[in-house]
mmCIF file of C-alpha atoms in Angstrom:
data_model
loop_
_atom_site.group_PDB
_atom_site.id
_atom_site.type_symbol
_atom_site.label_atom_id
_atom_site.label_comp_id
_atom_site.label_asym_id
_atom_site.label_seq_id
_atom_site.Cartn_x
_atom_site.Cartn_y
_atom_site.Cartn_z
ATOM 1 C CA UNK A 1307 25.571 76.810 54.972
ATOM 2 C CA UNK A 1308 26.899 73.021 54.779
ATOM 3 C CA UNK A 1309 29.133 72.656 58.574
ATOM 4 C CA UNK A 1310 32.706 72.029 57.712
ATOM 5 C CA UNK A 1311 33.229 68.143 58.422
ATOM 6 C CA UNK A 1312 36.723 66.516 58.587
ATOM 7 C CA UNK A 1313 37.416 63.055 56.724
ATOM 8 C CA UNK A 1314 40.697 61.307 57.118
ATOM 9 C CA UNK A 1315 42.722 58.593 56.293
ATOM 10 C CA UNK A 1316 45.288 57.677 58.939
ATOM 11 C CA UNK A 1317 47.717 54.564 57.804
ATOM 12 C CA UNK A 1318 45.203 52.985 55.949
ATOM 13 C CA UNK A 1319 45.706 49.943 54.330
ATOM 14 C CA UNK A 1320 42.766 48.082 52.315
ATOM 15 C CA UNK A 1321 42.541 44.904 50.489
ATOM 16 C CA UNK A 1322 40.761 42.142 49.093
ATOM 17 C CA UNK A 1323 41.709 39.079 50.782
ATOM 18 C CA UNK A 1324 45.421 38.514 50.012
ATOM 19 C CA UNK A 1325 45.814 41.368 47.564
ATOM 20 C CA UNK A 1326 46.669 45.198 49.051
ATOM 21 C CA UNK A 1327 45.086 47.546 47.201
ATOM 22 C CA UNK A 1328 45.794 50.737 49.110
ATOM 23 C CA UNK A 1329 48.625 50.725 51.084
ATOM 24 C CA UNK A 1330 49.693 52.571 54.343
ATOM 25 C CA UNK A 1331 47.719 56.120 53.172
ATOM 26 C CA UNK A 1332 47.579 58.823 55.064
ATOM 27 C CA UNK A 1333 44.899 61.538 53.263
ATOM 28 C CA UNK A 1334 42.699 64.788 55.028
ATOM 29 C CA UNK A 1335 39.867 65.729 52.518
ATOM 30 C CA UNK A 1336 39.751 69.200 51.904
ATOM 31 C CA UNK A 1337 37.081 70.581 53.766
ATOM 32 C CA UNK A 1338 34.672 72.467 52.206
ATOM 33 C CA UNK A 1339 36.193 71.987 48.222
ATOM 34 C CA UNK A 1340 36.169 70.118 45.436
ATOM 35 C CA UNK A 1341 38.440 67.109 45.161
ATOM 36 C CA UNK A 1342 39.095 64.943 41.869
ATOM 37 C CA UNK A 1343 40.233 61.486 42.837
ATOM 38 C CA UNK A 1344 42.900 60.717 39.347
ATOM 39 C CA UNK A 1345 44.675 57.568 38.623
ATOM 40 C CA UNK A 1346 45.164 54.606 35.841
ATOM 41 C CA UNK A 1347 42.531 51.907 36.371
ATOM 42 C CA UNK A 1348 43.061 49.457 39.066
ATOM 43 C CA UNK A 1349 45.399 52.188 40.841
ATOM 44 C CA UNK A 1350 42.827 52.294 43.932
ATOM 45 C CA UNK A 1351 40.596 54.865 43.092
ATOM 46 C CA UNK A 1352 36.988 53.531 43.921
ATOM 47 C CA UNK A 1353 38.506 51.187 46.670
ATOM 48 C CA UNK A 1354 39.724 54.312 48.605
ATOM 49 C CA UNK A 1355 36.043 56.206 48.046
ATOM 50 C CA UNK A 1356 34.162 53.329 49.511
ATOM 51 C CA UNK A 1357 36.206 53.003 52.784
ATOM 52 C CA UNK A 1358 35.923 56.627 53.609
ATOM 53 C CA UNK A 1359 32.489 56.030 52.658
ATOM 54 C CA UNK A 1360 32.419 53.439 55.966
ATOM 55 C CA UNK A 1361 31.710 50.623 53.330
ATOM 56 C CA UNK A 1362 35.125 48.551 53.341
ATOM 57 C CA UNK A 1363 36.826 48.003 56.520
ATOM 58 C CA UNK A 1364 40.571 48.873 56.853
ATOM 59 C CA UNK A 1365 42.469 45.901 56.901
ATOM 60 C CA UNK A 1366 45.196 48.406 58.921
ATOM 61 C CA UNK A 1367 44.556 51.928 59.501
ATOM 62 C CA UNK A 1368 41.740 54.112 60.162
ATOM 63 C CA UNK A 1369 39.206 56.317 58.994
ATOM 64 C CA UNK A 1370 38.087 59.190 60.872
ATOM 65 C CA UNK A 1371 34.820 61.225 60.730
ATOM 66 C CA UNK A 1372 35.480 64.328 62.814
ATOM 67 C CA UNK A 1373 37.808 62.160 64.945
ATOM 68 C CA UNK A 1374 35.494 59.742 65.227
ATOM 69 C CA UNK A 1375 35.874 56.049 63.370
ATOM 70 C CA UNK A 1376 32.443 56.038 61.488
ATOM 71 C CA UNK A 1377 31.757 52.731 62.318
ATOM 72 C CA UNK A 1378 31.571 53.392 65.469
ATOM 73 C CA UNK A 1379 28.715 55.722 64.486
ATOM 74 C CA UNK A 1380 24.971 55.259 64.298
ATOM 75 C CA UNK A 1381 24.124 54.231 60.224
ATOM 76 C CA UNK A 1382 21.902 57.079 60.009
ATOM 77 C CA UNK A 1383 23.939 59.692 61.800
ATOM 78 C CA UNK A 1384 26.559 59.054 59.312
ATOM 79 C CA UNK A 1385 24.101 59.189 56.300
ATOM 80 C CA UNK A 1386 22.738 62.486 57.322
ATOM 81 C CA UNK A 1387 26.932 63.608 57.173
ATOM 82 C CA UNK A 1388 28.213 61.215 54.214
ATOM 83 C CA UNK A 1389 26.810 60.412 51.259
ATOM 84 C CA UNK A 1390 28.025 58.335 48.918
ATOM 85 C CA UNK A 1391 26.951 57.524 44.656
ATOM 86 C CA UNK A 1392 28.664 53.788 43.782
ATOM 87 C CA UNK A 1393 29.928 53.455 40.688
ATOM 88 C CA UNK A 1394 26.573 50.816 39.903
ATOM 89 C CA UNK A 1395 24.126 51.079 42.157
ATOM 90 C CA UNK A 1396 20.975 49.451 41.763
ATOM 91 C CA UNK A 1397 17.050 50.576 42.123
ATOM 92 C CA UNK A 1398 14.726 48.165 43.564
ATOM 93 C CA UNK A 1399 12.601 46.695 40.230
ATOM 94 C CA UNK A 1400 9.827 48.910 39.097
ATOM 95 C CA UNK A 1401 10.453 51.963 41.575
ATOM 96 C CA UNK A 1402 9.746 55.265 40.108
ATOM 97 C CA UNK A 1403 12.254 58.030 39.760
ATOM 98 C CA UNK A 1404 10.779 60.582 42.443
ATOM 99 C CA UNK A 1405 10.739 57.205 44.822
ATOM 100 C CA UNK A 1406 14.288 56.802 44.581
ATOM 101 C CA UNK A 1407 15.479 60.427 44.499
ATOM 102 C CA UNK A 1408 12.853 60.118 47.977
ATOM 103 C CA UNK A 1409 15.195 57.363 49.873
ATOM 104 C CA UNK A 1410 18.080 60.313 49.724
ATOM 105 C CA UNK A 1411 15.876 61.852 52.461
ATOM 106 C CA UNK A 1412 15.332 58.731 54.416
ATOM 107 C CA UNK A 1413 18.405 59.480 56.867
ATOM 108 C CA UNK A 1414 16.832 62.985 58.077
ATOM 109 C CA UNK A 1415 13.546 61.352 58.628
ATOM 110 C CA UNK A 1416 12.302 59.743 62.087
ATOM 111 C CA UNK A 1417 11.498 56.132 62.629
ATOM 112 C CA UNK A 1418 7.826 56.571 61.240
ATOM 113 C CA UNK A 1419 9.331 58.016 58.249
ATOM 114 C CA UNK A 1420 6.915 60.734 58.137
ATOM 115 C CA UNK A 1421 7.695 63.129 55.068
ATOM 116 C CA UNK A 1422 8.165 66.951 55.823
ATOM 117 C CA UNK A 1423 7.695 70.344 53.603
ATOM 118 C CA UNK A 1424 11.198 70.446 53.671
ATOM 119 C CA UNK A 1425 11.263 66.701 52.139
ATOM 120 C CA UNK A 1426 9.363 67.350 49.348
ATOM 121 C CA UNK A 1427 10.886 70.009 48.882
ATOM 122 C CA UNK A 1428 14.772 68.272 48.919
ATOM 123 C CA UNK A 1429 13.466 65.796 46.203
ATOM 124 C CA UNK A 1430 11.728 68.559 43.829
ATOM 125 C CA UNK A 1431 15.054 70.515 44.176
ATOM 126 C CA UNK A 1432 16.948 67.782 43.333
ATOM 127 C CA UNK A 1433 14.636 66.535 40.145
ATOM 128 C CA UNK A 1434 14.871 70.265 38.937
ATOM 129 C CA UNK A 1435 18.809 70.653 39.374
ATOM 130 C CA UNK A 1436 19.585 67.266 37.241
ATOM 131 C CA UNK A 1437 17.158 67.888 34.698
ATOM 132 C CA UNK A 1438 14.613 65.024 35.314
ATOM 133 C CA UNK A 1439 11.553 66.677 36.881
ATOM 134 C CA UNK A 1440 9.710 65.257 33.514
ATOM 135 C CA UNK A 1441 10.928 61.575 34.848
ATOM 136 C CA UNK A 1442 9.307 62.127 38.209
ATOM 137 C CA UNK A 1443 6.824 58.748 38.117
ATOM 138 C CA UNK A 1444 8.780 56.803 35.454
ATOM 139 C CA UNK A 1445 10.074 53.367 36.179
ATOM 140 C CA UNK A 1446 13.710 53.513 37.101
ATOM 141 C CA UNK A 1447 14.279 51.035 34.755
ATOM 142 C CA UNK A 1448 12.801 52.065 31.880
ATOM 143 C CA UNK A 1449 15.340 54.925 31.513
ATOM 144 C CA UNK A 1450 18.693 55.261 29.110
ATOM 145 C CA UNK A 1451 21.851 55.387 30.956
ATOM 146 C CA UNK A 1452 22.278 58.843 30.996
ATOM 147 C CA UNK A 1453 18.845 59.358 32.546
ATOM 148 C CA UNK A 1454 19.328 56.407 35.106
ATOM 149 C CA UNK A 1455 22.434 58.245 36.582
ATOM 150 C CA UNK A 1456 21.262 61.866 36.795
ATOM 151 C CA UNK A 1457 18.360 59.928 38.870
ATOM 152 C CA UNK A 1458 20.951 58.731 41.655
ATOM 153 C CA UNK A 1459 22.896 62.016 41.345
ATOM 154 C CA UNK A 1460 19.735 63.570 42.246
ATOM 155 C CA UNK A 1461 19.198 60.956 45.028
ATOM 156 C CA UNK A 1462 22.489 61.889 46.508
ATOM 157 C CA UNK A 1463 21.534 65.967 46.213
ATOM 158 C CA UNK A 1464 18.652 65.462 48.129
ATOM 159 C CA UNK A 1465 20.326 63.778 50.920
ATOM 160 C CA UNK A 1466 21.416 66.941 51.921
ATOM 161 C CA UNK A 1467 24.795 66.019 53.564
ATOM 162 C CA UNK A 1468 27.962 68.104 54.539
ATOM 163 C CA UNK A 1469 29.984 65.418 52.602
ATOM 164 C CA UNK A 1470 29.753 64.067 49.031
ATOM 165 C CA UNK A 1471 31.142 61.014 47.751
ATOM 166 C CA UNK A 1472 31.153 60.538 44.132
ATOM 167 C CA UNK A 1473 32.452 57.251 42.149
ATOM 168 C CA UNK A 1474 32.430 58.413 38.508
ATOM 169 C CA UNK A 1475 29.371 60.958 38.596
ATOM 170 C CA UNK A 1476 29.974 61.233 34.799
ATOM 171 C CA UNK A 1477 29.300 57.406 33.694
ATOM 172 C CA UNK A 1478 26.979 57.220 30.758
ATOM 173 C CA UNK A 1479 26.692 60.699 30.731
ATOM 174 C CA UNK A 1480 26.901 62.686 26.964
ATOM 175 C CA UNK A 1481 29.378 65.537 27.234
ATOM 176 C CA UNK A 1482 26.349 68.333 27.980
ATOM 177 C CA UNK A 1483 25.322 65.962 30.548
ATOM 178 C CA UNK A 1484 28.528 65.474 32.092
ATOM 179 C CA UNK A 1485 29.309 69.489 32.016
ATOM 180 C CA UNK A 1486 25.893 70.221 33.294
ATOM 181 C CA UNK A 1487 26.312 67.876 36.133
ATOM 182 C CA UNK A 1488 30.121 69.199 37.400
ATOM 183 C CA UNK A 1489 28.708 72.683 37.109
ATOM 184 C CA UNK A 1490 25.791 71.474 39.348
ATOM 185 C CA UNK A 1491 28.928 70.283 41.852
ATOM 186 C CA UNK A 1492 30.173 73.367 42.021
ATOM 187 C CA UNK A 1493 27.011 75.198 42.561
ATOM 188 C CA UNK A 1494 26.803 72.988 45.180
ATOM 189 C CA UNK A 1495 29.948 73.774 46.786
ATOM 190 C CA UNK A 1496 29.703 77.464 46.232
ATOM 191 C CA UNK A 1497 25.856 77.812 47.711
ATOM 192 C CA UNK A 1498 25.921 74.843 50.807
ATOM 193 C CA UNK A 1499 30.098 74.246 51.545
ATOM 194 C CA UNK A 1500 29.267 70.714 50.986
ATOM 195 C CA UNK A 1501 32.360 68.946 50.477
ATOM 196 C CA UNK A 1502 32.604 67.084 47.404
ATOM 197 C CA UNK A 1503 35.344 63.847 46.604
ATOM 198 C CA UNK A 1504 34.846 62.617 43.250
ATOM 199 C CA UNK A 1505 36.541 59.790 41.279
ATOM 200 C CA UNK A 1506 36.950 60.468 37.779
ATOM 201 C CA UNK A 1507 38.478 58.746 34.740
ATOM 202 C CA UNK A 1508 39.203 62.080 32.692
ATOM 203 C CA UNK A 1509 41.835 63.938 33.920
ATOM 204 C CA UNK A 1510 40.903 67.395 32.098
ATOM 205 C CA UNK A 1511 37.379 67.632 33.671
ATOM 206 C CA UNK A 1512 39.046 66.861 36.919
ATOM 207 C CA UNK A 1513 41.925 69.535 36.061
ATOM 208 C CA UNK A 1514 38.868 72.361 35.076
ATOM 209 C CA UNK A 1515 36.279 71.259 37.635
ATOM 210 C CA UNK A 1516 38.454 70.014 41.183
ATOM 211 C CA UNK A 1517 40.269 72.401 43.645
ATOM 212 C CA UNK A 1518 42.584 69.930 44.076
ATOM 213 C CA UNK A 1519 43.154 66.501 42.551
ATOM 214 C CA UNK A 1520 44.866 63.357 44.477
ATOM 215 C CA UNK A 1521 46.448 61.411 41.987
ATOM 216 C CA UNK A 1522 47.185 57.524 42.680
ATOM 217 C CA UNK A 1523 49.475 55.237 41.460
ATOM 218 C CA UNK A 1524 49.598 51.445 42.879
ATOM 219 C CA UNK A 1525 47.420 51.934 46.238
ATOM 220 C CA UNK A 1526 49.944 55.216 47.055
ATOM 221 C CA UNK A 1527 49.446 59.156 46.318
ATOM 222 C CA UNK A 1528 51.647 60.118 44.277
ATOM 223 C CA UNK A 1529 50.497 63.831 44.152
ATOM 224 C CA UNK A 1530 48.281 65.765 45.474
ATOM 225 C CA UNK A 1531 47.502 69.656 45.276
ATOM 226 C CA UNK A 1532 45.780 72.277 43.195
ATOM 227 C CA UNK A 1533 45.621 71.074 39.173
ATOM 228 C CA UNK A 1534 47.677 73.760 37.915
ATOM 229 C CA UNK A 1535 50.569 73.142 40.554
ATOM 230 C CA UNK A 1536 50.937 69.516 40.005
ATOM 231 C CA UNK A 1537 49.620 68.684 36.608
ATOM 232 C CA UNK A 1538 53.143 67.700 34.186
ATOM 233 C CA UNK A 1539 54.117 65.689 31.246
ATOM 234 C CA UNK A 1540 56.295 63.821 33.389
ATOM 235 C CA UNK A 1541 53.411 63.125 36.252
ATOM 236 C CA UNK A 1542 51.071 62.072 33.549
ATOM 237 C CA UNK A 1543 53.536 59.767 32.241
ATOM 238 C CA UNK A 1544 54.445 58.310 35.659
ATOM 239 C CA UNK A 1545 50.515 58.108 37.012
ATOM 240 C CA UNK A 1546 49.059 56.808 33.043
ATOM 241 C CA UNK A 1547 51.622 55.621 31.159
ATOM 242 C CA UNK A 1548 50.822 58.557 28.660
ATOM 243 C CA UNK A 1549 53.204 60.557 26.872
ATOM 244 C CA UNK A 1550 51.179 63.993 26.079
ATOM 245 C CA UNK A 1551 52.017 67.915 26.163
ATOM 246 C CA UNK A 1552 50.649 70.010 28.650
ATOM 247 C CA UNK A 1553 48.623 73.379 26.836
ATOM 248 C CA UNK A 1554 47.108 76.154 29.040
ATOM 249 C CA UNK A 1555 42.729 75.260 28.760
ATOM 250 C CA UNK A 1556 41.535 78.598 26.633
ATOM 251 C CA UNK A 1557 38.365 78.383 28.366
ATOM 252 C CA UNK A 1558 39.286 78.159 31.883
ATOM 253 C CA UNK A 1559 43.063 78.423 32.113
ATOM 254 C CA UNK A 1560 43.836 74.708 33.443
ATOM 255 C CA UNK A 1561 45.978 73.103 32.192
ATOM 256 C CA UNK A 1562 44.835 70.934 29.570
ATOM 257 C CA UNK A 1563 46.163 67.476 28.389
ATOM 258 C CA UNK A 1564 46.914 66.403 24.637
ATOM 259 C CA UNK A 1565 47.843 62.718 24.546
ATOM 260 C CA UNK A 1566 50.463 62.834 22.255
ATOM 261 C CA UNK A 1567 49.217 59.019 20.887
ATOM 262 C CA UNK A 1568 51.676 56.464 18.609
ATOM 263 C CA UNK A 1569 49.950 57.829 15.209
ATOM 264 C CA UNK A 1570 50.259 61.431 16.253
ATOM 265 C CA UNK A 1571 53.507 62.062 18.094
ATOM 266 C CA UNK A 1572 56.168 63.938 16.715
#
């Protein structure tokens, strides 16, 4: 089992040069769950995921990595605890698929990068949970979208870290895809403890799949908690803008969002 880590956000302000984007947040990551990062575009989603990913520096404020500011860390001691899928990343030109999904096991590996039975066996895990193990030795970019991003999902499996940092694992994905992969997430969860913080753009999947969902409006939290005790017409309208009703999900009993629309309302 995954070793329960603690992330946190302690006054933290970010920005880019004169403009705040997240302002004065204070934020503990659930340990051990699955958290869905909610919030109308440009609200501060990704810019929050990337600085408890130790990749934006805190203009104010701190981040903490079992107590400890991350920076202050060793790069590959905090890859073997953190690991993190951008929104785009980018593959090297011409690298295969089983090469990249390879580099999530650089971090456990020694400085002569020697590969173990328990390497191999990360990446072939990984290829077999996303559904690429055909891909193994094609070109990363020679593949659709879809295929391109269950490759660096796979990457980030085999990293085999107690935290999971995920900025819209569901990009490009067709709606199998993107159910197959959240199911995969909570295997994940349920089988290792790994702690999983994902950004996502549709509120439903993140009301069905997250144990709890942080929802952000203007660089500030403006809810947090499990989907079914937060979720509202009136919190939807406040975080998107969106008038909808709120209908109990007949598959798994969240609660389930029906943008109400101008053409439709009533």
């Amino acid at each position: 089992m995954t070793t329960h880590r603690t992330l946190t956000a302690e006054g933290l302000t970010l920005a880019y040069g004169d403009r705040t984007v997240i302002d004065a947040l204070d934020y503990d990551v659930a340990s051990g769950r699955i958290t869905a990062i909610v919030g109308a575009n440009g609200c501060g989603k990704s810019t929050l995921l990337r600085s408890l990913a130790r990749l934006l520096a805190p203009a104010s404020g701190r981040v903490l990595l079992d107590g400890k500011d991350p920076r202050s860390l060793p790069t590959r001691e905090v890859a073997r605890i953190v690991g993190l899928l951008p929104q785009n990343p980018t593959a090297p030109e011409g690298i295969v698929v089983s090469d990249l999904v390879g580099r999530g096991r650089h971090p456990h590996q020694g400085a002569l990068a020697r590969w173990s039975a328990d390497d191999y066996a990360a990446v072939a895990d990984a290829l077999e949970a996303t559904d690429i193990l055909d891909l193994a030795e094609r070109p990363v970019d020679e593949l659709s979208g879809g295929q391109r991003q269950r490759a660096w999902i796979a990457m980030a499996l085999a990293q085999h870290t107690d935290i999971l940092l995920l900025d819209e694992p569901t990009t490009f994905l067709d709606v199998a895809h993107q159910v197959e992969v959240l199911d995969l997430l909570i295997d994940l969860n349920r089988d290792r403890g790994t702690t999983i913080v994902m950004v996502l753009h549709d509120l439903n999947l993140a009301a069905r799949y997250a144990d709890e969902l942080v929802v952000l409006k203007d660089g500030s939290i403006l809810a947090t908690g499990a989907p079914r005790d937060i979720i509202s017409a009136e919190l939807v309208r406040e975080a998107f803008g969106l008038e909808c009703s709120i209908i109990t999900d007949p598959v798994s009993g969240d609660p389930l969002v029906i943008p109400a629309g101008r053409h439709h309302a009533r």
